[in-house]
Structures are given as structure tokens and as C-alpha cells.
Coordinates of C-alpha atoms and ligand atoms in Angstrom, one line a residue:
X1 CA 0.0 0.0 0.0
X2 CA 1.5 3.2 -0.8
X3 CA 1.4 5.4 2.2
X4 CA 3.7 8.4 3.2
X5 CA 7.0 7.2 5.0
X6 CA 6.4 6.4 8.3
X7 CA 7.8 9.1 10.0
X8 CA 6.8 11.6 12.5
X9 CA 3.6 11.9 14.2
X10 CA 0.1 11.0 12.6
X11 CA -3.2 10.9 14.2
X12 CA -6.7 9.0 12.2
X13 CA -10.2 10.6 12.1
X14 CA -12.9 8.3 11.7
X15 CA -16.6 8.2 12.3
X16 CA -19.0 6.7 10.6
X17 CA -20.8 8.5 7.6
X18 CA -22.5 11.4 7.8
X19 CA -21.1 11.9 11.4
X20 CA -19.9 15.4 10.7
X21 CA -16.1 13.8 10.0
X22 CA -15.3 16.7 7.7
X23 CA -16.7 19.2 8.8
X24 CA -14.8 18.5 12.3
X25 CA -11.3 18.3 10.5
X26 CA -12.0 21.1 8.4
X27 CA -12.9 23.2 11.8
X28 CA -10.1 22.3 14.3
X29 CA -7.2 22.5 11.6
X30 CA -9.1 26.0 10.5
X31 CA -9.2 25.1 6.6
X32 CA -11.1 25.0 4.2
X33 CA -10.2 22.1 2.2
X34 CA -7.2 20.2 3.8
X35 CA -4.1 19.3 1.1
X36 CA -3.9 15.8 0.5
X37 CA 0.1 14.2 0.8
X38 CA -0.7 11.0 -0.9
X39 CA -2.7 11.0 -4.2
X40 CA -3.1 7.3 -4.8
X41 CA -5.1 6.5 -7.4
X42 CA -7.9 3.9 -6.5
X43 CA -6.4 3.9 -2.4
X44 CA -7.3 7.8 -2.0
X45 CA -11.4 7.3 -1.5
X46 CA -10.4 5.4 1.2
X47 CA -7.6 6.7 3.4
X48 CA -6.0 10.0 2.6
X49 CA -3.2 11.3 4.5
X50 CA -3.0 15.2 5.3
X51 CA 0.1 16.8 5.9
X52 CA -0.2 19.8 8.8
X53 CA 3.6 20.7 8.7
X54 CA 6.8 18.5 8.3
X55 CA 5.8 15.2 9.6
X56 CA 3.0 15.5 11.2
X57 CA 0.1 14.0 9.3
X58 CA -3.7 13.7 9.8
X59 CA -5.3 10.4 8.2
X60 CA -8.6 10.6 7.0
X61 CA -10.4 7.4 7.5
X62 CA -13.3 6.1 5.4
X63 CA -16.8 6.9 6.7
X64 CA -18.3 3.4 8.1
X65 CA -21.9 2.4 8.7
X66 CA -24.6 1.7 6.4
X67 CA -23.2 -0.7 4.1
X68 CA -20.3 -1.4 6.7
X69 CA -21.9 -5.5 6.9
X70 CA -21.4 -5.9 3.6
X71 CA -18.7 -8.2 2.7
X72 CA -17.7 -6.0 0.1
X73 CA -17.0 -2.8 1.9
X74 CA -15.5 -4.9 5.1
X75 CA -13.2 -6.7 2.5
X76 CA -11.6 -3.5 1.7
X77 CA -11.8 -1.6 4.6
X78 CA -9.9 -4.2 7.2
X79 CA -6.5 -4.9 5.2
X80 CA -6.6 -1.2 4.9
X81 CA -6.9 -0.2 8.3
X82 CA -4.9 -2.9 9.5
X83 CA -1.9 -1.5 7.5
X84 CA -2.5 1.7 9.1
X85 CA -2.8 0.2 12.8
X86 CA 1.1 -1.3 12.2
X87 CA 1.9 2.2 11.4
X88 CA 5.1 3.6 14.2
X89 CA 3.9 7.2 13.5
X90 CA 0.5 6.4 13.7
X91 CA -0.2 8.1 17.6
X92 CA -3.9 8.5 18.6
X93 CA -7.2 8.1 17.1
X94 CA -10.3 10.8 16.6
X95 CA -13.5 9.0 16.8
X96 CA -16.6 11.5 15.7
X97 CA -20.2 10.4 17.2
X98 CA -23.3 12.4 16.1
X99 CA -24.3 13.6 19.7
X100 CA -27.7 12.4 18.7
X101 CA -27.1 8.8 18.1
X102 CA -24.6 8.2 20.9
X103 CA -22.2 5.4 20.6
X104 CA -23.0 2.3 19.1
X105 CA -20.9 -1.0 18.5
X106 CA -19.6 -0.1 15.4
X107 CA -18.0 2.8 17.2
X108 CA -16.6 0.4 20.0
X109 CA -15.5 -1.7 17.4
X110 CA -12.9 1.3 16.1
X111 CA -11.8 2.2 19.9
X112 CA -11.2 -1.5 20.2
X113 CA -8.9 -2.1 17.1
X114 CA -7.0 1.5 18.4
X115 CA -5.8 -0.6 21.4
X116 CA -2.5 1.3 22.6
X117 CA -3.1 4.3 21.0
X118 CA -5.2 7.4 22.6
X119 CA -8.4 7.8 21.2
X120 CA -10.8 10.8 21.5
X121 CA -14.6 11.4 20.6
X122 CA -15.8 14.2 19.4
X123 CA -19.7 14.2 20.2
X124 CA -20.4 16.0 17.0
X125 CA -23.5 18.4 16.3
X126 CA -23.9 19.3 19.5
X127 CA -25.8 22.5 18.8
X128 CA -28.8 20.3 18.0
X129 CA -29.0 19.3 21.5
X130 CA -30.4 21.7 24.3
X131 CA -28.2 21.8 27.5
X132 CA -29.6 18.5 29.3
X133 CA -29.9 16.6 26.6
X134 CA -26.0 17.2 25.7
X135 CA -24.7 17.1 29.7
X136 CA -26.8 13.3 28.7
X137 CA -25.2 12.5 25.6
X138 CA -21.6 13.3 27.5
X139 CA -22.3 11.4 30.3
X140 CA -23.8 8.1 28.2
X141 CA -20.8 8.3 26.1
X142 CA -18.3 8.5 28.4
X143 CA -20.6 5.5 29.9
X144 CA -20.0 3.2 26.5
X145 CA -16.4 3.5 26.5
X146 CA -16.0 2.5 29.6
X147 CA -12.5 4.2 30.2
X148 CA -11.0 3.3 26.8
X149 CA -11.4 6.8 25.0
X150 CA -12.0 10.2 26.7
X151 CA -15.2 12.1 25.5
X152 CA -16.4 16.1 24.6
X153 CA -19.3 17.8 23.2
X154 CA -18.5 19.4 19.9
X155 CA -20.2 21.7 17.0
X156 CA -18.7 23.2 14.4
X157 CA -22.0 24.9 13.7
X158 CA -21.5 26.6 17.1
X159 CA -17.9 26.8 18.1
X160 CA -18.1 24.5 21.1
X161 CA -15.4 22.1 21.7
X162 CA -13.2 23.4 18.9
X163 CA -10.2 24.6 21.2
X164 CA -10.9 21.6 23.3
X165 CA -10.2 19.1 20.2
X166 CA -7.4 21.5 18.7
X167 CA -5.6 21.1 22.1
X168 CA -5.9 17.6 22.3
X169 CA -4.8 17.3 18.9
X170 CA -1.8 19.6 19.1
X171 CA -0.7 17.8 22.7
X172 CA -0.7 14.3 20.6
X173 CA 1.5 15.7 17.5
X174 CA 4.0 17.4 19.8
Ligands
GDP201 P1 -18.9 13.2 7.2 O1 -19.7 12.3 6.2 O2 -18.7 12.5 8.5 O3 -17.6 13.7 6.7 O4 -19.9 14.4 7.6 P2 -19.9 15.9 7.0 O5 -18.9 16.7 7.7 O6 -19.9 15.9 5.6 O7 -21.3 16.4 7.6 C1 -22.5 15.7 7.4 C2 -23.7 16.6 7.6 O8 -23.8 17.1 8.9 C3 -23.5 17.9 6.7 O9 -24.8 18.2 6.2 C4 -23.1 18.9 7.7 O10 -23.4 20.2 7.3 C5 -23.7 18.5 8.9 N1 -22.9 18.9 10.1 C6 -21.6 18.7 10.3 N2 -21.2 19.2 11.5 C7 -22.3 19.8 12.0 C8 -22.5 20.6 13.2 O11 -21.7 20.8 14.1 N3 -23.8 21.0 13.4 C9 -24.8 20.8 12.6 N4 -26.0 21.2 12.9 N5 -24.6 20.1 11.4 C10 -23.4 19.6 11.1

């Protein structure tokens, strides 16, 4: 698989489609469309590497869900991801969860295969919750992951949790 050299300091984004994935790297790295490093033909739909400055890279993973049972998009997905997990530079994971739906197995299953590494969750769309329901969705979340991944409320619609998730990103490419 042609990936960048395995240098440095990279961190994956994943959620599952529609999550807000996107619109959440586009916020916290503050552009508008994010330059890709590798431009694979075929390989770059699935898994595109973003460079923020020398070495430090931001992997964009392939929206899951939906037609995630299918044998077809499993068959490609797992080798894939499985390359990236043997990655050295490969340092924490972002996991985006609409707020709404909370986190569901297919979620667990990501935290799970990022044994080792940190992993954070962005609870996405926030600003479609009122107050209660959001202090909820933190507190069932954090629930579900049962210690494995640490947890905020974020909206790129609103501005909250941006600096939060910009901070834990920049702590993990130091
Ligand atoms: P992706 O498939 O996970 O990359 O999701 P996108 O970033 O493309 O977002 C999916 C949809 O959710 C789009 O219609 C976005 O406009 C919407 N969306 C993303 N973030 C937010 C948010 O913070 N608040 C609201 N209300 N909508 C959002």
C-alpha cells in the first residue's frame, strides 16, 4: 500500500458517515479544504493522508456504517486499516459520534482495534441538543467507552469544543 514514509507523528479521524467527520477536521485544523500528501489512485477514496507541517500528518479514514456489513466494503476496509494500525507514526485516534445517536458497537468496534493508542470522541453536532440533553449524551458516552477513549461535546455549527479538540490534537503531534 503506498502510504507516506512512516515518520513523524500522525493521528486518524474516523466516524461513521455522515457523522460530521469533515466538517470537524476542516474546523479544528481552520481550513477549508485540507491538502492531501498522498494522491493514490484507487487507495485515495479510502484513506487520505494530510500533511499539517513536516511530519506530522492527519489520516482521514473512510466513513463506516450503512453498508459497513457488507462483505464488500468490510473486504476492503480491514486490510486497509490494518496497515494503518502497524503504522510507528500512527499516535492517537479521533472518533466522531453524532451527539444524537450516541455510541453504538460499530464505534466500539474502532476504539477497540486502536488498542495502545489514545483515542478521543468528538460528540459531533452538538448545537442540536439543548443543554440536558447534551450534559446526557456526555455522560452516556463516556458510559459506553468505559475508560477506553475520553469524550467532549462538539459543534462546528457553534464553536463548542473546537479549542478543546485543537488542544488535544496539538498535545498528541508534539
Ligand atoms: P462526514 O460524512 O462524517 O464527513 O460528515 P460531514 O462533515 O460531511 O457532515 C455531514 C452533515 O452534517 C452535513 O450536512 C453537515 O453540514 C452536517 N454537520 C456537520 N457538522 C455539524 C454541526 O456541528 N452541526 C450541525 N447542525 N450540522 C453539522
Amino acid at each position: 500500500m503506498h502510504f507516506p514514509p512512516d515518520r513523524g507523528v500522525e493521528v486518524a479521524f474516523a466516524g461513521r458517515s455522515n457523522a460530521g467527520k469533515s466538517s470537524a477536521l476542516n474546523a479544528i485544523t481552520q481550513r477549508r479544504a485540507l491538502a492531501r500528501v498522498s494522491k493514490t489512485p484507487g487507495r485515495t477514496r479510502l484513506l487520505n493522508f494530510f500533511e499539517l507541517r513536516v511530519d506530522r500528518r492527519l489520516v482521514d479514514l473512510p466513513g463506516y456504517g450503512y453498508a459497513s456489513v457488507s462483505g464488500t466494503e468490510r473486504s476492503t476496509w480491514a486490510p486497509l486499516i490494518e496497515s494503518l494500525r502497524e503504522r510507528e507514526s500512527l499516535r492517537g485516534l479521533v472518533l466522531i459520534v453524532d451527539s444524537r445517536r450516541g455510541v453504538k458497537d460499530e464505534d466500539l468496534e474502532l476504539v477497540r482495534w486502536a488498542h495502545g493508542l489514545d483515542v478521543h470522541v468528538l460528540l459531533s453536532k452538538s448545537d442540536k441538543l439543548n443543554r440536558s440533553e447534551a450534559a446526557q449524551a456526555l455522560r452516556s458516552a463516556t458510559q459506553a467507552l468505559g475508560g477506553l477513549a475520553t469524550a467532549q461535546l462538539f459543534s462546528m455549527t457553534s464553536g463548542v469544543g473546537v479549542n478543546e479538540a485543537q488542544d488535544v490534537l496539538e498535545r498528541w503531534l508534539q
